[in-house]
Coordinates of C-alpha atoms in Angstrom, one line a residue:
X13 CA 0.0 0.0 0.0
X14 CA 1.2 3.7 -0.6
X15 CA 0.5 5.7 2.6
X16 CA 2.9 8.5 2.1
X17 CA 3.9 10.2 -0.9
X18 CA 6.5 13.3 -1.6
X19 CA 7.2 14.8 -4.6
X20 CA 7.1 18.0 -6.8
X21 CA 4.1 18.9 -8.1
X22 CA 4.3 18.8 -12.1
X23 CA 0.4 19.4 -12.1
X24 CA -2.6 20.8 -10.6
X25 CA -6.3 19.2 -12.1
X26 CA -9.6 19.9 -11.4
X27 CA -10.0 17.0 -8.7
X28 CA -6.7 15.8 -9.0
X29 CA -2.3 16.8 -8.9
X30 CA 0.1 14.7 -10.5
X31 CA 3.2 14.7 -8.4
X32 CA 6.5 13.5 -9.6
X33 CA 8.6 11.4 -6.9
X34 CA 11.7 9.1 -8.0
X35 CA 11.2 9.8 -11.7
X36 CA 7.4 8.5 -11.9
X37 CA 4.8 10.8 -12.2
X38 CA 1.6 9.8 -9.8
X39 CA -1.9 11.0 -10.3
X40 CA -3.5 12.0 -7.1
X41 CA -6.5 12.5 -6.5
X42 CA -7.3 15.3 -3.4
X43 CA -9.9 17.2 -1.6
X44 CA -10.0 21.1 -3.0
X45 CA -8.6 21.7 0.7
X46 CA -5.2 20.1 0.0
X47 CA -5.3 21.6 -4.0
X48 CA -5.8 24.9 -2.8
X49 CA -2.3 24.5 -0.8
X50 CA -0.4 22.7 -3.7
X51 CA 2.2 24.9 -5.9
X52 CA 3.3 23.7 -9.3
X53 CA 7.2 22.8 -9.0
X54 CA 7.4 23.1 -5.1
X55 CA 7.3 19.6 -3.1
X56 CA 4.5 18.4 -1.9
X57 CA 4.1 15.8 0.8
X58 CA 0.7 13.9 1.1
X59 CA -0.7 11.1 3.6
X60 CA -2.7 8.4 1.1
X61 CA -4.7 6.3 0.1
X62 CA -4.3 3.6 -2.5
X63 CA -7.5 2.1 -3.9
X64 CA -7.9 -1.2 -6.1
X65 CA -11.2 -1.8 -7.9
X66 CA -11.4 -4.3 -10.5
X67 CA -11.7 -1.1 -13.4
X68 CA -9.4 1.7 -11.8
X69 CA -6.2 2.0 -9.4
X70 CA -6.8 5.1 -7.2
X71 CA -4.8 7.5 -5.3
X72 CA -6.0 9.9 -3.0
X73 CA -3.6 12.5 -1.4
X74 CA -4.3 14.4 1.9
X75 CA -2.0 17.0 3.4
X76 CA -3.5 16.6 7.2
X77 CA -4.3 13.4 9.0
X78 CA -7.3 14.9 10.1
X79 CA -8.7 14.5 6.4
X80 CA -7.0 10.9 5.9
X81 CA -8.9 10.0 9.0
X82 CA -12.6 11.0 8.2
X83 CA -11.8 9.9 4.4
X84 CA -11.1 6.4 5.7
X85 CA -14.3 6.3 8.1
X86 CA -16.6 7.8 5.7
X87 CA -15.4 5.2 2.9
X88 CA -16.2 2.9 5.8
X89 CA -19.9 3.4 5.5
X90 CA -21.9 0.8 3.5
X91 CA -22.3 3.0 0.2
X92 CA -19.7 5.2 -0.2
X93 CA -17.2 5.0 -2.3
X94 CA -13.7 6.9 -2.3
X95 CA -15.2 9.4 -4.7
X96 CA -18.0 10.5 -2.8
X97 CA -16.2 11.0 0.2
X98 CA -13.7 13.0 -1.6
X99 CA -17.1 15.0 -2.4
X100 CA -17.7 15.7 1.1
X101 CA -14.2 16.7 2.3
X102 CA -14.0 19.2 -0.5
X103 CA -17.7 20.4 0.2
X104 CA -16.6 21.5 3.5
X105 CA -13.6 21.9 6.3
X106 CA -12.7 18.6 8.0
X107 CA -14.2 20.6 11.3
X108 CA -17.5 21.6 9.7
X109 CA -18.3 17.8 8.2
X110 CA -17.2 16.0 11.8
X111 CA -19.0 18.7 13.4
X112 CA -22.3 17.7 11.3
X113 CA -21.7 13.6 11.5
X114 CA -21.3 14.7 15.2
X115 CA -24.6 16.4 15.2
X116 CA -26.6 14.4 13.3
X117 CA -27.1 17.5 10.8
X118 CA -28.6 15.5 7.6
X119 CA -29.4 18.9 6.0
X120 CA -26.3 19.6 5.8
X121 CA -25.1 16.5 4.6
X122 CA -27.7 16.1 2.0
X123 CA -26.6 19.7 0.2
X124 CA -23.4 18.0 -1.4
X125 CA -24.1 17.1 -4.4
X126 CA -24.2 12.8 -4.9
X127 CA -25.6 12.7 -1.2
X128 CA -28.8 11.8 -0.6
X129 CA -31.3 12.0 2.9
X130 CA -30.8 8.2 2.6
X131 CA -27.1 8.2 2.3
X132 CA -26.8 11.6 4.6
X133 CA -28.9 9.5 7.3
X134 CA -26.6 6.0 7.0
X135 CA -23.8 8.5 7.7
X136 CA -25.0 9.9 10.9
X137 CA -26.1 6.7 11.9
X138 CA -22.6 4.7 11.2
X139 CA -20.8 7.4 12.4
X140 CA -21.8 9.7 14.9
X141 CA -20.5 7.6 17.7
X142 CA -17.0 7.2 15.4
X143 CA -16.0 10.3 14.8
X144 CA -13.5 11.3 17.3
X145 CA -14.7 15.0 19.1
X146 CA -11.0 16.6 18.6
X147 CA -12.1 16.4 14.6
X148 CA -14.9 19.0 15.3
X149 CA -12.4 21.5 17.6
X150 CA -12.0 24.3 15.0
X151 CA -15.7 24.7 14.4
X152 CA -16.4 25.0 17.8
X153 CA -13.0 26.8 18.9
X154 CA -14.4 29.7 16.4
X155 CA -18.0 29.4 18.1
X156 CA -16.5 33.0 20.1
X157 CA -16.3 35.7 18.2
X158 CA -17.0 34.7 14.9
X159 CA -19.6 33.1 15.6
X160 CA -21.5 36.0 16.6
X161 CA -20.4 38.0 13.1
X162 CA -22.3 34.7 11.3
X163 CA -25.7 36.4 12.7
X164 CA -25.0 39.2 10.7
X165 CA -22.5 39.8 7.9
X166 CA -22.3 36.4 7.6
X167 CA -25.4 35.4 7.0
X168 CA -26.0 38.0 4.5
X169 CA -23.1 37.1 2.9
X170 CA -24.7 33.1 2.9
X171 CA -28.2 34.4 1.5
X172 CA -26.4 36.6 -1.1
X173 CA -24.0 33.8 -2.4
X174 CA -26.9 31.1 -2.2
X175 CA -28.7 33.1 -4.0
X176 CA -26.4 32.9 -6.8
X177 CA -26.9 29.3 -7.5
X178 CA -23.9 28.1 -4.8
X179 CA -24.4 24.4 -3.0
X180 CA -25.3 25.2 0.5
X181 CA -22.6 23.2 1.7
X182 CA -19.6 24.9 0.2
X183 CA -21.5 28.8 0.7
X184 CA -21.3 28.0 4.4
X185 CA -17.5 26.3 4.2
X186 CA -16.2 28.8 3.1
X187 CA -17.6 31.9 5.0
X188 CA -17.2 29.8 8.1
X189 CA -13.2 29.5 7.3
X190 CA -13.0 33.4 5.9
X191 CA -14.9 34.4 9.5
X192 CA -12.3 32.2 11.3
X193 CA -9.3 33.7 9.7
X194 CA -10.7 37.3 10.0
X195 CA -13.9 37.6 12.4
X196 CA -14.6 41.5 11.6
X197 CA -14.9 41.2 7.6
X198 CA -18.8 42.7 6.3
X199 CA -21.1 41.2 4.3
X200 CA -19.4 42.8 1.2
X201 CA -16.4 41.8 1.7
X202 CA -17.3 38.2 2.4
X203 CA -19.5 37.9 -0.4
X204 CA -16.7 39.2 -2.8
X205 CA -13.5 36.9 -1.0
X206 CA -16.5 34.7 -1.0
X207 CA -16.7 34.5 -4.8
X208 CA -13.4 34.3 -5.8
X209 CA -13.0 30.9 -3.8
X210 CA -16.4 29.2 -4.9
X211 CA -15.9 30.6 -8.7

């Protein structure tokens, strides 16, 4: 099995980076989390996952153990399959999904695309007692002062972008992470910094 893998990035896909280590060059597929940190022709180091069906070999690359750990427990689940948890770790922060496995929140689960209420509710059910609490710490460590922002800018920043056609999931991702890194942004702002990571 290939549980590690470090190389320099030679390319950065859509779902997926091929990374070159001893002269091979390895497709890997990741979460947007870990393509968003990836720079063509700088080294890249990535916890993964090799997969065998009988119709593909799949790699999938993680820069944080956090992610490698809620891939492998959601893949766990009667009915999901590598890619769809890949789905739901680039819908939303690590913190956000544990915190809504940990919660039983099948709304939210349900707004990524592939998942149904069936699928969302086998989820809570298989996993809500799995998921380890320290997964869900960022969400709830930036329950202070951001928190309080999300009842105002930030949920006019959330109407505004849904309103645009956004997936609920990833609208509330990503102006949950922009709130965490900077607490006293406005709506406007948000909805523009907003944009430019959703587009």
């Amino acid at each position: 099995m290939i549980a590690y893998l470090s190389g320099v990035v030679r390319d950065i896909r859509e779902n997926s980076a091929v990374v070159v280590a001893g002269g091979v060059g390895y497709e890997v597929q990741c979460p947007v989390s870990t393509l968003g940190k990836l720079v063509v022709g700088e080294v890249a180091e990535l916890n993964t996952r090799f997969v065998v069906r009988e119709d593909a070999q799949l790699l999938f690359g993680f820069q944080d153990t956090d992610s490698l750990r809620l891939f492998d427990l959601l893949t766990g689940v009667s009915g999901v399959g590598p890619k769809l948890a890949l789905a739901l770790l680039s819908a939303m922060p690590v913190s956000a999904l544990a915190a809504g496995l940990l919660g039983g929140d099948v709304k939210l689960l349900s707004s990524v695309s592939g998942v149904g209420k069936k699928t969302a509710e086998r989820l809570v059910l298989e996993l809500q007692n799995k998921v380890p609490d320290h997964l869900a710490t960022p969400a709830a460590a930036g329950g202070g002062k951001a928190a309080r922002v999300v009842g105002t800018a930030g949920r006019d920043a959330i109407d505004a972008l849904l309103a645009l056609g956004f997936r609920e999931a990833q609208v509330r991702a990503v102006v949950a992470e922009l709130l965490a890194a900077e607490p006293d942004l406005n709506a406007d702002t948000l909805i523009r910094k907003g944009l430019g990571r959703l587009r």
